[in-house]
Each structure stands twice: as C-alpha cells, then as structure tokens.
Coordinates of C-alpha atoms in Angstrom, one line a residue:
M16 CA 0.4 -0.1 -0.3
Q17 CA 1.3 3.2 -0.2
L18 CA 2.2 5.6 2.6
N19 CA 4.3 8.2 3.4
G20 CA 7.1 8.7 5.0
S21 CA 5.5 9.3 8.9
Q22 CA 3.4 6.4 8.4
I23 CA 6.0 4.1 7.3
V24 CA 7.8 5.1 10.9
M25 CA 4.7 4.6 12.5
E26 CA 4.3 1.1 10.8
C27 CA 7.7 0.2 10.9
L28 CA 6.9 0.9 15.0
L29 CA 4.3 -1.4 15.0
E30 CA 6.1 -4.0 13.3
Q31 CA 8.4 -4.3 16.2
G32 CA 6.2 -4.6 18.9
V33 CA 6.7 -0.6 19.5
D34 CA 3.8 0.6 22.0
T35 CA 5.1 4.5 23.5
V36 CA 7.5 6.8 22.5
F37 CA 8.9 10.1 24.4
G38 CA 9.6 13.4 22.6
Y39 CA 9.3 16.7 21.7
P40 CA 7.8 18.1 18.3
G41 CA 9.2 20.9 16.2
G42 CA 9.4 21.9 12.5
A43 CA 11.6 19.7 10.8
I44 CA 9.7 16.4 12.3
L45 CA 6.2 17.9 12.6
N46 CA 4.8 15.3 9.2
I47 CA 6.1 12.7 11.9
Y48 CA 3.9 14.1 14.6
D49 CA 1.1 14.6 12.2
A50 CA 1.4 10.4 11.9
L51 CA 0.9 10.3 15.7
Y52 CA -1.8 11.9 15.7
E53 CA -3.2 9.7 13.6
Y54 CA -2.1 6.6 15.1
S55 CA -2.3 7.5 18.6
D56 CA -4.5 4.5 19.6
R57 CA -1.8 2.2 19.1
I58 CA 1.4 4.2 19.7
R59 CA 1.6 6.4 23.2
H60 CA 3.5 9.2 22.9
I61 CA 5.1 10.9 26.1
L62 CA 5.6 14.2 25.5
T63 CA 8.8 15.3 27.8
S64 CA 9.7 19.2 29.0
H65 CA 13.3 19.1 27.4
E66 CA 14.8 16.5 24.9
Q67 CA 17.1 15.3 27.4
G68 CA 14.1 14.3 29.4
A69 CA 12.7 12.1 26.3
S70 CA 15.8 10.2 25.9
H71 CA 16.5 9.4 29.6
A72 CA 13.1 8.3 29.6
A73 CA 13.4 5.8 26.7
D74 CA 16.7 4.6 28.3
G75 CA 14.7 4.2 31.6
Y76 CA 12.0 2.0 29.6
A77 CA 14.5 -0.1 28.6
R78 CA 16.1 -0.9 31.2
A79 CA 13.2 -1.4 32.8
T80 CA 11.9 -3.8 30.3
G81 CA 14.4 -5.2 28.6
K82 CA 12.4 -3.6 24.9
V83 CA 14.3 -1.1 23.1
G84 CA 13.5 2.2 24.4
V85 CA 11.8 4.9 21.4
C86 CA 12.9 8.6 21.4
M87 CA 11.9 11.3 18.9
A88 CA 12.7 14.7 18.4
T89 CA 13.2 17.2 15.8
S90 CA 16.4 18.7 14.2
G91 CA 18.9 21.2 15.2
P92 CA 19.0 21.9 19.2
G93 CA 15.8 19.5 19.3
A94 CA 18.7 16.2 18.3
T95 CA 21.6 17.6 19.9
N96 CA 19.5 17.8 23.2
L97 CA 19.1 14.3 22.9
V98 CA 23.5 13.6 23.0
T99 CA 23.5 13.4 26.7
G100 CA 21.2 10.8 27.0
I101 CA 22.2 8.8 23.8
A102 CA 25.5 8.8 25.3
T103 CA 24.2 7.7 29.0
A104 CA 22.7 4.6 27.3
Y105 CA 26.2 3.9 24.8
M106 CA 28.0 3.9 27.9
D107 CA 26.0 1.3 30.0
S108 CA 24.6 -1.0 26.6
I109 CA 21.3 -0.1 26.7
P110 CA 19.2 -0.4 23.6
L111 CA 17.7 2.6 22.2
V112 CA 16.3 4.2 18.9
A113 CA 16.5 7.5 18.6
I114 CA 14.3 9.3 15.4
T115 CA 15.2 13.2 15.0
A116 CA 14.0 14.9 11.3
N117 CA 16.4 16.7 9.5
V118 CA 16.1 19.7 7.4
G119 CA 14.6 19.2 3.5
T120 CA 17.3 17.1 1.3
A121 CA 18.0 19.9 -0.7
L122 CA 18.4 22.2 2.4
L123 CA 21.4 20.2 3.6
G124 CA 24.8 21.5 4.2
K125 CA 23.6 25.1 3.2
D126 CA 23.4 26.2 6.8
S127 CA 19.3 26.1 6.9
F128 CA 17.9 27.0 10.2
Q129 CA 18.0 24.3 12.7
E130 CA 20.3 22.3 10.1
I131 CA 22.5 20.0 12.1
D132 CA 24.7 16.4 11.2
I133 CA 23.1 14.6 14.6
A134 CA 24.6 11.7 12.7
G135 CA 27.9 12.6 12.0
V136 CA 27.7 14.4 15.5
T137 CA 26.5 11.0 17.6
M138 CA 28.6 8.7 15.7
P139 CA 31.2 7.9 18.4
I140 CA 28.5 7.4 20.9
T141 CA 25.9 4.9 19.2
K142 CA 26.3 1.2 17.9
Y143 CA 25.2 2.8 14.1
S144 CA 24.2 6.1 12.9
M145 CA 22.6 7.4 10.1
I146 CA 20.7 10.0 7.6
I147 CA 17.9 8.5 5.3
K148 CA 17.3 10.6 2.1
N149 CA 15.3 8.6 0.2
V150 CA 12.1 6.9 1.2
K151 CA 12.6 3.2 0.0
D152 CA 15.7 3.2 2.1
L153 CA 13.3 4.7 5.0
A154 CA 11.6 1.1 5.9
P155 CA 14.9 -0.9 5.7
A156 CA 16.8 1.3 7.7
I157 CA 14.1 1.4 10.7
R158 CA 14.5 -2.7 10.7
K159 CA 18.0 -2.6 10.5
A160 CA 18.2 0.2 13.6
F161 CA 16.1 -2.2 15.8
R162 CA 18.2 -5.1 14.9
I163 CA 21.2 -3.4 15.8
A164 CA 20.2 -2.2 18.5
Q165 CA 19.7 -5.6 20.4
T166 CA 22.0 -7.6 18.8
G167 CA 24.8 -8.7 20.7
R168 CA 25.9 -6.1 23.2
P169 CA 23.1 -4.1 23.1
G170 CA 23.0 -0.4 22.6
P171 CA 21.6 3.1 20.5
V172 CA 21.0 3.6 17.3
L173 CA 20.6 6.8 15.7
L174 CA 17.9 7.5 12.4
D175 CA 17.8 10.9 10.8
I176 CA 15.5 11.2 8.6
T177 CA 15.1 14.8 5.8
K178 CA 12.0 16.5 6.0
D179 CA 11.3 15.7 2.1
V180 CA 11.5 11.7 3.3
T181 CA 8.7 12.3 6.2
G182 CA 6.7 13.3 2.9
A183 CA 7.4 11.5 0.3
M184 CA 4.9 8.7 -0.9
C185 CA 6.4 4.8 -1.4
E186 CA 5.0 1.4 -1.2
Y187 CA 5.4 -0.4 1.9
L188 CA 5.1 -3.9 2.3
S189 CA 4.9 -4.9 6.5
V190 CA 7.7 -7.2 7.3
E191 CA 7.7 -9.8 10.4
P192 CA 11.0 -9.2 12.6
E193 CA 13.1 -11.9 12.8
P194 CA 13.8 -13.2 16.0
I195 CA 17.3 -11.5 17.8
A196 CA 19.6 -14.7 17.7
R197 CA 21.9 -14.7 21.1
Q198 CA 25.4 -14.7 20.1
K199 CA 26.0 -18.6 19.9
F200 CA 28.8 -18.9 17.4
S201 CA 31.7 -16.8 19.2
I202 CA 31.3 -20.0 22.3
Q203 CA 34.2 -22.3 21.1
E204 CA 34.8 -25.8 23.0
P205 CA 38.5 -24.8 23.6
D206 CA 37.3 -22.1 25.7
I207 CA 34.8 -23.8 27.5
I208 CA 37.1 -26.4 28.4
Q209 CA 39.5 -24.3 29.8
A210 CA 37.1 -22.5 31.6
L211 CA 35.8 -25.7 33.3
D212 CA 39.4 -26.8 34.4
L213 CA 39.5 -23.1 35.9
I214 CA 36.5 -24.0 37.6
E215 CA 37.7 -27.3 39.4
K216 CA 41.1 -26.4 40.6
A217 CA 39.7 -23.3 42.3
E218 CA 40.1 -23.2 46.2
R219 CA 39.0 -19.9 46.6
P220 CA 36.3 -18.8 44.1
M221 CA 35.0 -15.7 43.6
I222 CA 31.8 -14.3 41.1
F223 CA 32.0 -11.0 39.9
A224 CA 29.1 -9.8 38.0
G225 CA 28.3 -6.9 35.5
G226 CA 25.2 -5.4 34.1
G227 CA 25.4 -8.1 31.1
V228 CA 24.0 -10.2 33.3
I229 CA 20.7 -8.4 33.7
L230 CA 21.3 -7.2 29.8
S231 CA 21.4 -11.1 28.8
D232 CA 18.5 -11.9 31.1
A233 CA 20.6 -14.2 32.8
S234 CA 20.1 -14.0 36.6
E235 CA 18.6 -17.4 37.4
E236 CA 21.4 -19.0 35.5
L237 CA 23.8 -16.9 37.8
A238 CA 22.1 -17.8 40.9
E239 CA 22.7 -21.3 40.1
F240 CA 25.8 -20.9 39.0
A241 CA 26.6 -19.4 42.5
R242 CA 25.3 -22.5 43.9
R243 CA 27.4 -25.5 41.8
L244 CA 30.6 -23.3 42.5
D245 CA 30.0 -22.6 45.6
A246 CA 31.5 -18.9 45.5
P247 CA 29.8 -15.4 47.0
V248 CA 29.2 -12.7 44.4
T249 CA 29.9 -9.1 44.3
C250 CA 28.0 -6.4 41.6
S251 CA 29.1 -3.9 39.9
L252 CA 27.0 -0.8 40.3
M253 CA 25.3 -1.8 36.5
A254 CA 24.9 -5.3 38.4
Q255 CA 22.5 -4.4 41.5
G256 CA 19.6 -7.3 41.4
A257 CA 21.5 -9.7 39.0
F258 CA 21.5 -11.3 42.0
D259 CA 19.0 -11.5 44.6
Q260 CA 20.9 -9.8 47.5
A261 CA 18.8 -11.1 50.6
N262 CA 21.5 -13.8 49.7
P263 CA 23.9 -14.9 52.1
R264 CA 26.2 -15.2 49.2
Y265 CA 25.8 -11.7 48.2
T266 CA 28.6 -9.7 49.5
G267 CA 27.7 -6.3 48.4
M268 CA 28.8 -3.8 45.6
L269 CA 33.3 -4.0 44.2
G270 CA 35.0 -0.8 44.1
M271 CA 35.7 2.3 45.1
H272 CA 32.8 2.3 47.3
G273 CA 31.9 -1.1 47.7
T274 CA 32.0 -3.3 50.9
K275 CA 35.2 -4.2 52.6
T276 CA 34.3 -7.7 52.2
S277 CA 33.7 -7.6 48.1
N278 CA 37.0 -5.8 48.0
Y279 CA 39.1 -8.1 50.7
A280 CA 37.5 -11.0 48.7
V281 CA 38.3 -10.4 45.6
T282 CA 41.9 -9.5 46.4
E283 CA 42.1 -13.2 48.4
C284 CA 40.3 -15.3 45.7
D285 CA 42.3 -17.7 43.7
L286 CA 39.4 -17.3 40.4
L287 CA 37.7 -14.5 39.7
V288 CA 34.9 -15.2 37.5
A289 CA 34.2 -12.3 35.8
I290 CA 30.8 -12.5 34.0
G291 CA 29.1 -9.3 31.6
V292 CA 31.6 -7.3 33.5
R293 CA 33.5 -4.5 31.5
F294 CA 36.1 -3.5 34.4
S295 CA 35.8 -0.1 34.8
D296 CA 38.2 1.5 36.7
R297 CA 35.8 2.4 39.7
C298 CA 35.7 -1.0 40.3
T299 CA 39.0 -2.8 39.9
G300 CA 41.0 0.7 41.3
N301 CA 44.9 0.1 40.6
T302 CA 44.7 -2.8 37.9
A303 CA 48.3 -3.4 38.6
T304 CA 47.2 -5.1 42.3
F305 CA 43.2 -5.7 41.3
A306 CA 42.7 -9.9 42.1
K307 CA 46.5 -9.6 42.5
N308 CA 46.3 -13.5 43.8
A309 CA 43.6 -14.9 41.1
K310 CA 43.2 -16.6 37.9
I311 CA 40.7 -14.7 36.1
L312 CA 38.1 -15.7 33.9
Q313 CA 36.2 -13.5 31.9
L314 CA 32.6 -14.6 30.5
D315 CA 31.2 -11.8 27.9
V316 CA 29.3 -11.0 24.7
D317 CA 31.7 -8.5 23.3
P318 CA 35.3 -9.9 22.3
A319 CA 36.7 -5.9 22.6
E320 CA 36.3 -6.1 26.4
I321 CA 38.8 -9.2 26.8
N322 CA 42.3 -8.0 28.1
K323 CA 40.8 -4.2 27.8
N324 CA 41.1 -2.7 30.9
V325 CA 42.6 -6.3 32.7
M326 CA 44.4 -9.3 31.7
T327 CA 42.9 -12.5 32.3
D328 CA 44.0 -16.1 32.2
A329 CA 40.8 -17.5 30.3
S330 CA 37.5 -16.2 28.4
V331 CA 34.6 -17.0 26.7
I332 CA 32.9 -15.0 24.1
G333 CA 28.9 -14.9 24.3
D334 CA 25.9 -14.6 25.2
V335 CA 26.6 -14.7 29.0
K336 CA 23.2 -16.7 29.6
L337 CA 24.1 -19.3 27.3
I338 CA 27.8 -19.7 28.2
L339 CA 26.0 -20.0 32.0
D340 CA 24.2 -22.6 30.5
V341 CA 26.8 -24.4 29.2
L342 CA 28.6 -24.2 32.6
N343 CA 26.2 -25.5 34.6
S344 CA 25.2 -28.5 32.6
R345 CA 28.9 -29.3 32.6
M346 CA 30.7 -28.5 35.8
G347 CA 30.4 -30.9 39.1
E348 CA 29.3 -29.2 41.9
Q349 CA 31.9 -27.4 44.2
H350 CA 32.4 -27.3 48.2
H351 CA 34.2 -24.7 49.2
P352 CA 33.0 -24.6 52.9
E353 CA 35.9 -22.6 54.5
W354 CA 36.1 -20.2 51.7
L355 CA 32.6 -19.2 52.6
A356 CA 32.8 -19.7 56.0
H357 CA 35.9 -16.7 56.0
V358 CA 34.2 -14.4 53.9
S359 CA 31.2 -14.4 55.7
D360 CA 32.9 -13.9 58.8
M361 CA 34.1 -10.9 56.7
Q362 CA 30.4 -9.7 56.4
Q363 CA 30.0 -10.0 60.0
K364 CA 32.8 -7.7 60.9
Y365 CA 32.7 -5.3 58.3
P366 CA 29.1 -4.3 58.0
L367 CA 27.6 -1.5 56.6
T368 CA 26.7 1.1 59.5
Y369 CA 25.2 4.4 60.0
P370 CA 24.1 6.7 63.2
A371 CA 20.1 5.4 64.0
D372 CA 19.4 8.7 65.9
V373 CA 19.4 11.3 63.1
L374 CA 18.7 11.7 59.1
T375 CA 21.0 10.5 56.4
G376 CA 21.5 9.3 53.2
P377 CA 21.3 5.5 54.0
G378 CA 18.5 5.9 56.6
V379 CA 16.6 7.3 54.2
I380 CA 17.3 4.6 51.5
A381 CA 17.5 2.0 54.0
K382 CA 14.0 2.8 55.1
V383 CA 12.4 2.8 51.3
S384 CA 14.0 -0.6 51.7
E385 CA 12.2 -2.0 54.0
L386 CA 8.6 0.0 53.5
T387 CA 8.7 -1.5 50.2
K388 CA 10.4 -5.4 50.8
G389 CA 12.8 -4.3 47.7
D390 CA 9.6 -4.7 45.9
A391 CA 10.0 -1.5 43.9
I392 CA 11.8 0.0 40.9
I393 CA 14.8 2.3 42.0
T394 CA 16.2 5.1 39.6
T395 CA 19.0 7.7 40.8
D396 CA 20.7 10.6 39.6
V397 CA 24.5 10.5 40.0
G398 CA 26.5 10.9 43.3
Q399 CA 26.6 10.1 46.9
H400 CA 22.9 9.3 47.0
Q401 CA 23.4 6.8 44.0
M402 CA 25.7 4.9 45.8
W403 CA 24.0 5.1 49.0
S404 CA 21.4 3.5 46.9
A405 CA 23.2 0.8 46.0
Q406 CA 24.2 0.2 49.2
Y407 CA 21.8 0.7 51.1
Y408 CA 18.8 -0.6 49.2
T409 CA 18.3 -5.0 49.0
Y410 CA 17.5 -5.9 45.5
R411 CA 16.0 -9.0 44.8
S412 CA 15.9 -8.7 40.7
P413 CA 16.9 -7.2 37.7
R414 CA 15.5 -4.6 36.1
T415 CA 14.8 -2.3 39.4
F416 CA 18.1 -0.5 39.7
L417 CA 17.9 2.5 36.4
S418 CA 20.9 4.2 37.2
S419 CA 23.8 5.9 34.9
G420 CA 26.7 4.3 35.2
G421 CA 29.5 4.5 32.8
L422 CA 28.7 8.4 31.9
G423 CA 27.5 9.7 35.2
T424 CA 25.1 11.7 34.3
M425 CA 23.5 14.4 36.9
G426 CA 19.8 14.1 36.0
Y427 CA 19.5 11.2 34.7
G428 CA 17.0 9.6 37.5
V429 CA 13.8 12.1 36.7
G430 CA 13.5 11.1 33.7
A431 CA 14.3 7.7 33.7
S432 CA 11.6 7.6 36.6
I433 CA 8.9 8.0 34.1
G434 CA 9.6 5.7 31.6
A435 CA 10.2 3.1 34.1
Q436 CA 6.4 4.2 35.3
V437 CA 5.1 3.8 31.5
A438 CA 6.6 0.8 31.1
H439 CA 5.3 -0.6 34.7
P440 CA 2.1 1.6 35.6
D441 CA 1.4 -1.3 38.3
K442 CA 4.8 -1.6 39.9
R443 CA 6.2 1.1 42.9
V444 CA 8.6 3.6 41.3
I445 CA 10.5 5.8 43.4
N446 CA 13.3 8.2 42.3
F447 CA 16.5 9.3 44.8
T448 CA 18.4 12.0 43.5
G449 CA 20.2 14.7 45.4
D450 CA 19.8 18.9 45.6
G451 CA 22.5 18.8 42.8
C452 CA 21.2 16.2 40.0
F453 CA 17.4 17.6 40.8
R454 CA 18.3 20.6 39.9
M455 CA 19.6 19.9 36.3
N456 CA 15.9 18.0 34.7
F457 CA 13.6 18.7 37.8
N458 CA 11.3 20.6 34.9
E459 CA 10.4 16.7 34.1
I460 CA 8.2 16.9 37.6
A461 CA 5.6 18.7 35.0
T462 CA 5.9 15.5 32.4
I463 CA 5.3 13.2 35.9
T464 CA 2.3 15.7 37.1
R465 CA 0.6 16.1 33.1
N466 CA 0.7 12.4 32.8
N467 CA -0.6 11.4 37.1
L468 CA 2.6 9.4 37.3
P469 CA 2.7 8.4 40.9
I470 CA 6.4 8.4 40.8
V471 CA 7.6 9.2 44.6
T472 CA 10.7 11.5 44.3
V473 CA 13.3 11.4 47.2
I474 CA 15.4 14.3 47.4
I475 CA 18.6 14.0 49.5
N476 CA 19.6 17.2 50.0
N477 CA 22.4 18.2 51.7
H478 CA 22.7 21.7 50.1
V479 CA 25.9 20.8 48.5
L480 CA 27.3 18.8 45.4
G481 CA 27.5 16.1 48.0
M482 CA 30.5 13.8 46.4
V483 CA 32.6 16.8 44.4
R484 CA 32.6 18.0 48.2
Q485 CA 33.5 14.5 49.5
W486 CA 36.6 14.5 47.2
Q487 CA 37.1 18.1 48.3
T488 CA 37.3 17.3 51.6
L489 CA 39.3 14.3 51.5
F490 CA 42.1 14.9 48.5
Y491 CA 41.5 18.9 48.2
G492 CA 42.4 20.1 51.9
K493 CA 38.7 21.0 52.1
R494 CA 38.6 23.6 49.7
Y495 CA 35.6 24.0 48.8
S496 CA 35.5 25.4 45.1
N497 CA 31.5 26.0 43.9
T498 CA 30.0 22.7 45.3
I499 CA 28.2 24.8 48.5
L500 CA 24.2 25.0 47.4
E501 CA 22.9 27.4 50.5
D502 CA 20.9 28.9 48.3
K503 CA 17.1 30.1 48.8
M504 CA 15.5 27.1 46.4
D505 CA 12.5 25.9 48.1
F506 CA 12.0 22.7 46.3
V507 CA 8.6 21.7 48.2
K508 CA 6.6 24.8 46.9
L509 CA 8.2 24.2 43.3
V510 CA 7.1 20.8 42.9
E511 CA 4.2 22.2 44.4
A512 CA 3.8 24.9 41.5
M513 CA 4.1 21.9 39.1
G514 CA 1.1 20.1 40.7
A515 CA 2.9 17.5 42.9
K516 CA 2.6 17.3 46.3
G517 CA 5.7 18.3 48.1
Y518 CA 7.1 17.0 52.0
R519 CA 9.9 18.4 53.6
V520 CA 11.4 16.3 56.3
R521 CA 14.2 16.5 59.0
S522 CA 14.5 13.7 61.3
M523 CA 14.3 9.9 61.0
E524 CA 10.8 10.1 63.8
E525 CA 9.5 12.1 60.9
L526 CA 10.7 10.2 57.7
E527 CA 8.3 7.1 58.2
P528 CA 5.4 8.5 58.8
T529 CA 6.2 10.5 55.3
L530 CA 7.4 7.5 53.1
K531 CA 4.1 5.9 54.2
E532 CA 1.3 8.7 53.7
A533 CA 3.5 9.2 50.0
M534 CA 3.1 5.9 48.7
E535 CA -0.1 5.3 49.7
L536 CA -1.5 9.1 47.9
H537 CA -0.8 6.9 44.4
A538 CA 0.6 10.2 43.0
P539 CA 3.1 12.2 41.7
V540 CA 4.9 13.3 45.3
V541 CA 8.5 14.6 45.7
I542 CA 10.0 14.4 49.3
E543 CA 12.8 16.6 50.7
C544 CA 15.0 15.1 52.9
I545 CA 17.4 17.4 54.8
V546 CA 20.8 15.7 55.6
D547 CA 24.0 17.0 56.8
H548 CA 26.2 18.2 54.1
D549 CA 28.9 16.3 56.0
D550 CA 27.8 13.1 55.6
K551 CA 30.2 10.6 53.4
V552 CA 30.0 7.7 51.3
F553 CA 32.2 5.3 52.8
P554 CA 33.6 3.0 52.4
M555 CA 36.0 4.1 50.0
V556 CA 38.7 3.4 47.7
A557 CA 41.2 6.4 47.0
P558 CA 41.2 7.7 43.8
G559 CA 44.4 5.4 41.6
A560 CA 44.8 2.9 45.1
S561 CA 44.2 -0.8 45.8
I562 CA 40.7 -1.7 46.0
D563 CA 42.2 -3.8 49.6
D564 CA 43.1 -0.1 50.4
V565 CA 39.7 0.7 50.8
F566 CA 38.8 2.6 54.6
S567 CA 35.9 3.7 56.4
A568 CA 35.1 6.5 58.7
E569 CA 36.6 4.8 61.5
D570 CA 39.3 3.8 59.5
M571 CA 40.0 8.2 59.5

C-alpha cells in the first residue's frame, strides 16, 4: 500500500512491537507528529519537558523492560539535546532507537535553519547512526536500527530522516521482524574446557557479576552457577539486582564504594569469574593489584572487552546466558565451605552502618527498602545518593535499579523514572536524587504531573554537591570551590507549583510516616530530606589505589 514516510515510521514501529515513544515536536519533525496523531490509539507518545528528558525516559523504559526504548526530536537543538541521553545509553549498553528529523534534502549542507549533522555528532556514541534521504530506504533502515540495537552487546542507534522523506510517498509492505538470536557462534569448545578446568582447580572462587547479566536476562543462570560453584557473589553498580541481595552469598558492591568484604574477597580469591563486566576503573582501582592472587576467567559477549582493562587467564565469548547454561550443565558441584565461612566472617566484621538517631542518606534509603520490601523500581541520579542507593537498598530481582553508571549523568533519574513507570504502571517507582542533580532536570516533574504518574521522588538535600565536596574534603584540602548550594531554593514550593505533592523531612521520626503517606497517595510526590552537608559515602577507595586499601570513617 502507498504510505508517506511518516506513516511508514509508524508502521515500522508497530512491526517492532513499540507501544510507547518519548519526545518533543518541532518544525522538521512535524510530519511524523502528524502521523502520531493518526496512530495515537496504537502508539502512546509521552511529551517530555525537554528532549534530554525524552532520551532518559526511553533509556529507563528499556532498562525496566529489556525492550528497545524509542525517543524522537526535531532537527538542530532538538536533536543535540538528545546527545547526553544517547551517550548515557551507549556507556551502559542500553538498546535505544533515537529518531530525529532534519531539514529537507535540498537544504542539507547550506547552514539552513536548525540544520545539524546529528548522525555525525552521535557517531562515536552509537552502535550505528545514519541519515535517510530516500523514502525507499526508510523502512529497511528502521528495521536495521532495531536489529542493531538489540544484537550482541546492546546499544543506541540514531536515525536522522530528512523532512522531504517524511512526506514522500512509497509502497509499504509489512515485514515480520526476525527473532534476535543470542550470540552463540563465538562460544568455543576449547574455551569452555579451559573455563571448567579453572573452576575445578579453584579453592577460593569469587563471582563478579556485571550489567551484562541483566542485559542477557541471565539472573537465574547466575544464581544456579553461584550455587554449583559454591562461591560468594559481588556485583558492579550496573548489576544491582542481577543476584538476589537477600542471598547470604551476596557480599555487596565491588570497588571504590564497595564493601570491605567484597574488596578483600576479590583480593584474596584464587579464581575470579567475571560475568558481563567491563572492569571499569571504579570497580578495579589500581589494575596492577586488582585480584592479584587470582586467575581471572571473563565471560562476555563483546570480544573487545577481553584484556582491555584487566588481563585475563581465560575467557569465553558469547551471550552470558548461554555460556552459563553450558557451564552449569557440565561442571560438577563444587564445595568450598572454609572459603565461604571466611567470607561470612568478614561480612560480620565489616557491616555497612549508619547512625540510627539522625536523618542520613543511608537511613532514608534503608527505610524505603524496608517499607517496599525490595519490591520497587529504583531510579537514581549520580553522586552520593546513587552510591547509598546501591549500598542500602536490598534489590531482589533484575531491572529494578536504573542508574547512569558509565557516563555518570546528573539529571538522569527523573526521566528514567518516567520511562519505568510508563512501562510498569502497576509497579512502585521511586527516584532517589540529590539537590544538585535535581536542579538539572526538575522540569520533568511537570511531565510526571501532566501524566499523573505516581512516582515518588526523594531528594537527599545536603545543600552541597555532595560527592564532589567529599573529594574536596579528602583530597583537596577542604577547598570547597563551587560546591556549596546554600541558596533560597524551596523544593517543596517548586514541585507544588508544578502540580506534585511536596513534603519536607528533617528527622528520622518524621521519615517513616511521611514515606507511608506518600506511597499511599498513588500520585506524583516529591519528598525533600534534609541531611548534614558532611555526610559521606563509606567505605571508599582513593582514586588509583588498590581496592584492598578500602577505608571507612572509623579508619580515618
């Protein structure tokens, strides 16, 4: 049948199972938005307050569902406002398709109004980016974009469509999408044999799980692998929820703000099985001393990650769900009671603690964890509250912790919470943020109230840029250059002006009743929690130090 380019975009989105897109209209993309009006009964559009909010919402939707998130923006500044969100998705391997519209083909390269080469701009931060200048290429390009976004290691793809293409007519034939096959071809038998040999010889094995476990839906296989290997498990920031944190095998997060138990156990183990991790500097510390007593076995879908940051002794390349399936079916059950007892003793010796009598970030997050019983989707911004969210909330299942890990994007949380809540309207969604981060994208509270999304946003307000100030305190002689936020901002009045219910909490006695009331409202809520500006995230490893040089407040 004959359709115009914008209708073809809609039909292709329906082919791919897309039911929701996030975006903001403008001149060059008007034809596509006109088609959205026609297809509004089948494709829901969430109008955000800013294009960056749309990209974060699409990212949050993707993380919460495992599906491809979709965002849209017009040419010029609309497209460039997506860049931070695209880069966030790229660093954390999140499947995203960003659709932008550009000026007409005849106007390209002439510095036309709102013209920009967004495909060129985003080339380093996408798996694939292209501009479409012929309507006959449109449907194949969209199908290719979704396939690339989901194949192998996921990631974002950008499609830029010239305005004349969005209005041009073309014959359209519906195509059933081919299933996305898991990467199996690279799982080699010699690699499996070598992995099994290392496993059987290990006396002190440790599992280090990364975000790839969640991306491949391999949490059940990881749990079985940990049982069969009889090993403790530590997780990266991106793997929160990949392993049930109520399981006694879980030792906490690894790295700069990891637990002492995890950092010491990785240092003492004789085999480190790294699953879906990229050995970020925030996890490894000094790579020369990382896991210095261990053989390292790395399982990952991306061969580029092998021996990139940390040298390995063996590796298996492929989808980690399939790799774990193979290993679980072929390895004998291992037994390491003395090692597990030693790790358990460390957990008792080095617990995470916080003062119970005053309001603190850890106390707020621990109370939310208690009240929700770990059954909520948590989004965060970046900084101290992000680390506390990883340390003090007990995640029971994957896709319940949504946070910007690789890029560390302040302002991510509100948009991501929108995507998560739209994806899961019956789930409790709670966004933890700091006063510095909240300023970045608080305009998306208007998006939340416009759509009556029952998101609870908790601001940990210490009136400073907390993590930067912590570094200034510890490493910069307490020279607090531009990190103090003692201004007249009233967050409660601000959010109420945008239609949300606002609360302010100053003590632990006020916290629980306020949280309970907020969650019972089933409406947009923002809770400002006033904490001390010198609260710090501990444990901590100094930049460039070995992870076993981890220290806490008591050590100081």
